[in-house]
């Protein structure tokens, strides 16, 4: 596997030509984390594989997560032990296969006198007596379910120690607290890393390429019709099999081949971003253990920012999800309930929404927070296989299951190849981290930038090489954020970033973390992209004006939130 392979607009064009010329064994539709995982699994098993995404990679739900790789502790009270076990195993495998990008993080879990059902506990002891023991038993079970792939064991903190680790917690009524461990990642960087790994195993991959229809012979899909959303060109690709990984849009993709029998109940999850100094937080996250609708809310440190989320509501505009005033007020209200702060909408840098593709039986009236996060593989019209449901943490297992199903259909041997497959960046990641730390003084990297660059693993050496060649690329894009101009070049060459929005919203998280939403820095970033991608002056200006039109006129949080929709 060649780790020096480029993954840029040039490789995109080559991929489209190759698909059309040679056809493919497996066409994967959807460039979120699930589709990326499917493409990697199929390519690693030797299938001639292609993946197409109608927009940008990870532009849907995969860029709107809490950025956690976790077992889902709140599913224990729902007795969904199989899901928790599966997710914990996948968490452990990710920590092992991408240790630079998926790393353990502690979660402080407070217990207050007023608690009724913390973590959604199904048993309510009289007067709350024994609630601490009940929570500790649940945390122990959570640790045990991870088996040999556990990250760290939970422990009881007590109230005093909890306030040391999480000084922003309200002291009044705090009985005790615990800390347990899951993992944190960068969702869009993980998606890009899996895609790059798939490409290095031979997968042909193109973003901004939409499937518009299929051709069938005797009830079997034989060709897919594609449209390049950037150029307007259309293509026809001969396909052996089709795997639908379209998430909340999986039903629409199925319907292109015939009647769809999928029942997907999209659940909207909203997050807000606030400045780190606004909420007193250490290196550990905080779990707000009880909300009015039975969810958990996490306060997760993210460099100089904090991510707060998430909500869980049904309905809304799936094509363009947005955070409503009610969503934002819900999160702020619960933060203020548990923390010694008085957050207002003025503290919200950004709010963002995405939809989870939950599986529902017809007529199911359960609230979205009660629906299972498990996944299913379904065969649809034309022989299309659809993988839907699940969560970011379980993407690898989802991919494995649907490719296993494909192998059974084709009477091919089942070979599970990704369980121990390192992702791009795993090779030499420790040496690269040392090199980043060593160069920090020379180039003036902040502590947050050191952490950020280390998330590239061994690929951070490429970023350092860019900076050594042109020290101007060591400049921070936004003064108080960790992102460097060198990452813009890297994303153009190695992450197939094609538009200014690709860069500021997904390859980097500037749109969500910058008070100016990236509008002020857009011209400088566009100039670097223009040099890399060969944009002329007119196209460069078009990119800047398009970005400013979306984000430069927001005078209120409501306008800002609407602009951040997918």
CSV table of N, CA and C in Angstrom, one decimal, residues 73-166:
chain,number,residue,atom,x,y,z
A,73,UNK,N,-23.5,4.4,26.6
A,73,UNK,CA,-23.8,3.9,27.9
A,73,UNK,C,-25.3,4.0,28.2
A,74,UNK,N,-26.0,4.9,27.6
A,74,UNK,CA,-27.4,5.1,27.9
A,74,UNK,C,-28.3,4.0,27.3
A,75,UNK,N,-27.7,3.1,26.5
A,75,UNK,CA,-28.5,2.0,26.0
A,75,UNK,C,-28.5,0.8,27.0
A,76,UNK,N,-27.7,0.9,28.0
A,76,UNK,CA,-27.7,-0.2,29.0
A,76,UNK,C,-29.1,-0.2,29.7
A,77,UNK,N,-29.6,0.9,30.2
A,77,UNK,CA,-30.9,0.8,30.8
A,77,UNK,C,-32.0,0.4,29.8
A,78,UNK,N,-31.8,0.5,28.5
A,78,UNK,CA,-32.8,0.0,27.6
A,78,UNK,C,-32.5,-1.5,27.3
A,79,UNK,N,-31.6,-2.1,28.0
A,79,UNK,CA,-31.2,-3.5,27.9
A,79,UNK,C,-30.8,-3.9,26.5
A,80,UNK,N,-30.2,-3.0,25.8
A,80,UNK,CA,-29.7,-3.2,24.4
A,80,UNK,C,-28.2,-3.6,24.6
A,81,UNK,N,-28.0,-4.7,25.3
A,81,UNK,CA,-26.6,-5.1,25.6
A,81,UNK,C,-25.8,-5.5,24.3
A,82,UNK,N,-26.5,-6.1,23.4
A,82,UNK,CA,-25.8,-6.5,22.1
A,82,UNK,C,-25.2,-5.3,21.4
A,83,UNK,N,-26.0,-4.2,21.3
A,83,UNK,CA,-25.6,-3.0,20.7
A,83,UNK,C,-24.4,-2.4,21.4
A,84,UNK,N,-24.5,-2.4,22.7
A,84,UNK,CA,-23.4,-1.8,23.5
A,84,UNK,C,-22.1,-2.6,23.4
A,85,UNK,N,-22.3,-3.9,23.4
A,85,UNK,CA,-21.1,-4.8,23.3
A,85,UNK,C,-20.5,-4.6,21.9
A,86,UNK,N,-21.3,-4.6,20.9
A,86,UNK,CA,-20.8,-4.4,19.5
A,86,UNK,C,-20.0,-3.1,19.4
A,87,UNK,N,-20.6,-2.0,19.9
A,87,UNK,CA,-20.0,-0.7,19.8
A,87,UNK,C,-18.7,-0.6,20.7
A,88,UNK,N,-18.7,-1.3,21.8
A,88,UNK,CA,-17.5,-1.2,22.6
A,88,UNK,C,-16.3,-2.0,22.0
A,89,UNK,N,-16.7,-3.1,21.3
A,89,UNK,CA,-15.6,-3.9,20.6
A,89,UNK,C,-15.1,-3.0,19.4
A,90,UNK,N,-16.0,-2.3,18.7
A,90,UNK,CA,-15.6,-1.5,17.6
A,90,UNK,C,-14.7,-0.3,18.1
A,91,UNK,N,-15.1,0.3,19.2
A,91,UNK,CA,-14.3,1.3,19.9
A,91,UNK,C,-12.9,0.9,20.1
A,92,UNK,N,-12.8,-0.3,20.7
A,92,UNK,CA,-11.4,-0.9,21.0
A,92,UNK,C,-10.6,-1.1,19.7
A,93,UNK,N,-11.3,-1.6,18.6
A,93,UNK,CA,-10.6,-1.8,17.4
A,93,UNK,C,-10.1,-0.5,16.8
A,94,UNK,N,-10.9,0.5,16.8
A,94,UNK,CA,-10.5,1.8,16.3
A,94,UNK,C,-9.4,2.4,17.0
A,95,UNK,N,-9.4,2.3,18.4
A,95,UNK,CA,-8.3,2.8,19.2
A,95,UNK,C,-7.0,2.1,18.8
A,96,UNK,N,-7.1,0.8,18.4
A,96,UNK,CA,-6.0,0.0,18.1
A,96,UNK,C,-5.5,0.3,16.6
A,97,UNK,N,-6.5,0.5,15.7
A,97,UNK,CA,-6.1,0.6,14.3
A,97,UNK,C,-5.8,2.0,13.9
A,98,UNK,N,-6.3,3.0,14.7
A,98,UNK,CA,-6.0,4.4,14.4
A,98,UNK,C,-5.8,5.1,15.7
A,99,UNK,N,-4.7,4.8,16.4
A,99,UNK,CA,-4.5,5.3,17.8
A,99,UNK,C,-4.2,6.8,17.8
A,100,UNK,N,-3.8,7.4,16.6
A,100,UNK,CA,-3.5,8.8,16.5
A,100,UNK,C,-4.8,9.6,16.4
A,101,UNK,N,-5.8,9.0,15.9
A,101,UNK,CA,-7.1,9.7,15.6
A,101,UNK,C,-8.2,9.3,16.5
A,102,UNK,N,-8.2,8.2,17.2
A,102,UNK,CA,-9.2,7.8,18.1
A,102,UNK,C,-8.5,7.5,19.4
A,103,UNK,N,-8.8,8.4,20.4
A,103,UNK,CA,-8.1,8.3,21.7
A,103,UNK,C,-9.0,8.4,22.8
A,104,UNK,N,-8.7,7.7,23.9
A,104,UNK,CA,-9.5,7.7,25.1
A,104,UNK,C,-9.7,9.0,25.7
A,105,UNK,N,-10.9,9.2,26.3
A,105,UNK,CA,-11.3,10.5,27.0
A,105,UNK,C,-12.2,10.1,28.1
A,106,UNK,N,-11.9,10.8,29.3
A,106,UNK,CA,-12.7,10.5,30.5
A,106,UNK,C,-14.1,11.3,30.5
A,107,UNK,N,-15.1,10.7,31.1
A,107,UNK,CA,-16.4,11.4,31.2
A,107,UNK,C,-16.8,11.4,32.7
A,108,UNK,N,-16.8,12.6,33.2
A,108,UNK,CA,-17.2,12.8,34.6
A,108,UNK,C,-18.7,12.7,34.7
A,109,UNK,N,-19.2,11.8,35.5
A,109,UNK,CA,-20.7,11.6,35.7
A,109,UNK,C,-21.1,11.9,37.1
A,110,UNK,N,-21.7,13.1,37.3
A,110,UNK,CA,-22.1,13.5,38.6
A,110,UNK,C,-23.5,12.9,39.0
A,111,UNK,N,-23.6,12.7,40.3
A,111,UNK,CA,-24.9,12.2,40.9
A,111,UNK,C,-25.4,13.2,41.9
A,112,UNK,N,-26.6,13.8,41.7
A,112,UNK,CA,-27.2,14.8,42.6
A,112,UNK,C,-28.3,14.2,43.4
A,113,UNK,N,-28.6,14.8,44.6
A,113,UNK,CA,-29.7,14.4,45.4
A,113,UNK,C,-31.0,14.4,44.7
A,114,UNK,N,-31.2,15.3,43.8
A,114,UNK,CA,-32.4,15.5,43.0
A,114,UNK,C,-32.6,14.5,41.9
A,115,UNK,N,-31.6,13.6,41.7
A,115,UNK,CA,-31.7,12.7,40.5
A,115,UNK,C,-32.9,11.7,40.7
A,116,UNK,N,-33.6,11.5,39.6
A,116,UNK,CA,-34.7,10.6,39.5
A,116,UNK,C,-34.3,9.3,38.7
A,117,UNK,N,-33.9,9.6,37.5
A,117,UNK,CA,-33.4,8.4,36.7
A,117,UNK,C,-32.1,8.8,35.9
A,118,UNK,N,-31.0,9.0,36.7
A,118,UNK,CA,-29.8,9.3,36.0
A,118,UNK,C,-29.4,8.1,35.0
A,119,UNK,N,-28.9,8.5,33.8
A,119,UNK,CA,-28.6,7.6,32.8
A,119,UNK,C,-29.8,6.8,32.3
A,120,UNK,N,-31.0,7.2,32.7
A,120,UNK,CA,-32.2,6.5,32.4
A,120,UNK,C,-32.4,5.2,33.1
A,121,UNK,N,-31.8,5.1,34.3
A,121,UNK,CA,-31.9,3.8,35.1
A,121,UNK,C,-33.3,3.3,35.2
A,122,UNK,N,-33.5,2.0,34.9
A,122,UNK,CA,-34.9,1.4,34.9
A,122,UNK,C,-35.4,1.2,36.4
A,123,UNK,N,-34.5,1.2,37.3
A,123,UNK,CA,-34.9,1.0,38.7
A,123,UNK,C,-34.7,2.3,39.5
A,124,UNK,N,-35.7,2.7,40.3
A,124,UNK,CA,-35.6,3.9,41.1
A,124,UNK,C,-35.6,3.5,42.6
A,125,UNK,N,-34.5,3.5,43.3
A,125,UNK,CA,-34.5,3.1,44.7
A,125,UNK,C,-35.3,4.1,45.5
A,126,UNK,N,-36.0,3.7,46.5
A,126,UNK,CA,-36.8,4.6,47.4
A,126,UNK,C,-35.9,5.7,48.0
A,127,UNK,N,-36.3,6.9,47.8
A,127,UNK,CA,-35.6,8.1,48.3
A,127,UNK,C,-34.2,8.2,47.8
A,128,UNK,N,-33.9,7.5,46.7
A,128,UNK,CA,-32.6,7.6,46.0
A,128,UNK,C,-31.5,6.8,46.7
A,129,UNK,N,-31.9,6.1,47.8
A,129,UNK,CA,-30.9,5.4,48.6
A,129,UNK,C,-30.4,4.2,47.7
A,130,UNK,N,-29.1,4.1,47.6
A,130,UNK,CA,-28.4,3.1,46.8
A,130,UNK,C,-28.3,3.4,45.3
A,131,UNK,N,-28.6,4.7,44.9
A,131,UNK,CA,-28.5,5.1,43.5
A,131,UNK,C,-27.0,5.1,43.1
A,132,UNK,N,-26.2,5.5,44.0
A,132,UNK,CA,-24.7,5.5,43.6
A,132,UNK,C,-24.2,4.0,43.3
A,133,UNK,N,-24.7,3.1,44.1
A,133,UNK,CA,-24.3,1.7,43.9
A,133,UNK,C,-24.8,1.2,42.6
A,134,UNK,N,-26.1,1.6,42.3
A,134,UNK,CA,-26.7,1.2,41.1
A,134,UNK,C,-25.9,1.7,39.8
A,135,UNK,N,-25.5,3.0,39.9
A,135,UNK,CA,-24.7,3.5,38.8
A,135,UNK,C,-23.4,2.9,38.7
A,136,UNK,N,-22.8,2.6,39.8
A,136,UNK,CA,-21.5,2.0,39.8
A,136,UNK,C,-21.6,0.6,39.2
A,137,UNK,N,-22.6,-0.2,39.5
A,137,UNK,CA,-22.8,-1.5,38.9
A,137,UNK,C,-23.0,-1.4,37.4
A,138,UNK,N,-23.7,-0.4,37.0
A,138,UNK,CA,-23.9,-0.2,35.5
A,138,UNK,C,-22.6,0.1,34.8
A,139,UNK,N,-21.7,1.0,35.5
A,139,UNK,CA,-20.5,1.3,34.9
A,139,UNK,C,-19.5,0.1,34.8
A,140,UNK,N,-19.6,-0.7,35.9
A,140,UNK,CA,-18.8,-1.9,35.9
A,140,UNK,C,-19.2,-2.9,34.8
A,141,UNK,N,-20.5,-3.0,34.6
A,141,UNK,CA,-21.0,-3.9,33.5
A,141,UNK,C,-20.5,-3.3,32.1
A,142,UNK,N,-20.6,-2.0,32.0
A,142,UNK,CA,-20.1,-1.3,30.8
A,142,UNK,C,-18.6,-1.7,30.5
A,143,UNK,N,-17.8,-1.6,31.5
A,143,UNK,CA,-16.4,-2.0,31.4
A,143,UNK,C,-16.2,-3.4,31.0
A,144,UNK,N,-17.0,-4.3,31.6
A,144,UNK,CA,-16.9,-5.7,31.4
A,144,UNK,C,-17.3,-6.1,30.0
A,145,UNK,N,-18.3,-5.4,29.4
A,145,UNK,CA,-18.7,-5.7,28.1
A,145,UNK,C,-17.7,-5.4,27.0
A,146,UNK,N,-16.7,-4.5,27.3
A,146,UNK,CA,-15.7,-4.3,26.3
A,146,UNK,C,-14.6,-5.3,26.3
A,147,UNK,N,-14.6,-6.2,27.3
A,147,UNK,CA,-13.6,-7.3,27.4
A,147,UNK,C,-12.2,-6.8,27.3
A,148,UNK,N,-11.4,-7.5,26.5
A,148,UNK,CA,-10.0,-7.2,26.3
A,148,UNK,C,-9.7,-5.9,25.5
A,149,UNK,N,-10.8,-5.4,24.9
A,149,UNK,CA,-10.6,-4.2,24.1
A,149,UNK,C,-11.0,-2.9,24.9
A,150,UNK,N,-11.1,-3.0,26.2
A,150,UNK,CA,-11.4,-1.9,27.0
A,150,UNK,C,-10.3,-0.8,27.0
A,151,UNK,N,-10.7,0.4,27.2
A,151,UNK,CA,-9.7,1.5,27.2
A,151,UNK,C,-9.2,1.8,28.6
A,152,UNK,N,-10.1,2.1,29.5
A,152,UNK,CA,-9.7,2.3,30.9
A,152,UNK,C,-10.9,1.9,31.8
A,153,UNK,N,-10.6,1.5,33.0
A,153,UNK,CA,-11.7,1.1,33.9
A,153,UNK,C,-12.3,2.4,34.6
A,154,UNK,N,-13.6,2.4,34.8
A,154,UNK,CA,-14.2,3.5,35.6
A,154,UNK,C,-13.7,3.5,37.0
A,155,UNK,N,-14.0,4.6,37.7
A,155,UNK,CA,-13.7,4.7,39.1
A,155,UNK,C,-14.6,5.7,39.8
A,156,UNK,N,-14.8,5.5,41.0
A,156,UNK,CA,-15.6,6.5,41.8
A,156,UNK,C,-14.7,7.7,42.2
A,157,UNK,N,-15.2,8.9,42.0
A,157,UNK,CA,-14.5,10.1,42.3
A,157,UNK,C,-14.8,10.7,43.7
A,158,UNK,N,-16.1,10.7,44.0
A,158,UNK,CA,-16.5,11.5,45.1
A,158,UNK,C,-16.8,12.9,44.7
A,159,UNK,N,-17.5,13.6,45.5
A,159,UNK,CA,-17.9,15.0,45.1
A,159,UNK,C,-16.7,15.9,45.0
A,160,UNK,N,-15.8,15.9,46.0
A,160,UNK,CA,-14.6,16.8,46.0
A,160,UNK,C,-13.7,16.6,44.8
A,161,UNK,N,-13.4,15.4,44.5
A,161,UNK,CA,-12.5,15.1,43.4
A,161,UNK,C,-13.2,15.5,42.1
A,162,UNK,N,-14.5,15.3,42.0
A,162,UNK,CA,-15.2,15.6,40.8
A,162,UNK,C,-15.1,17.1,40.5
A,163,UNK,N,-15.2,17.9,41.6
A,163,UNK,CA,-15.1,19.4,41.4
A,163,UNK,C,-13.7,19.8,41.0
A,164,UNK,N,-12.7,19.0,41.3
A,164,UNK,CA,-11.4,19.3,40.9
A,164,UNK,C,-11.2,19.0,39.4
A,165,UNK,N,-11.8,17.9,38.9
A,165,UNK,CA,-11.7,17.6,37.5
A,165,UNK,C,-12.7,18.4,36.7
A,166,UNK,N,-13.8,18.7,37.3
A,166,UNK,CA,-14.9,19.5,36.5
A,166,UNK,C,-15.3,20.7,37.4
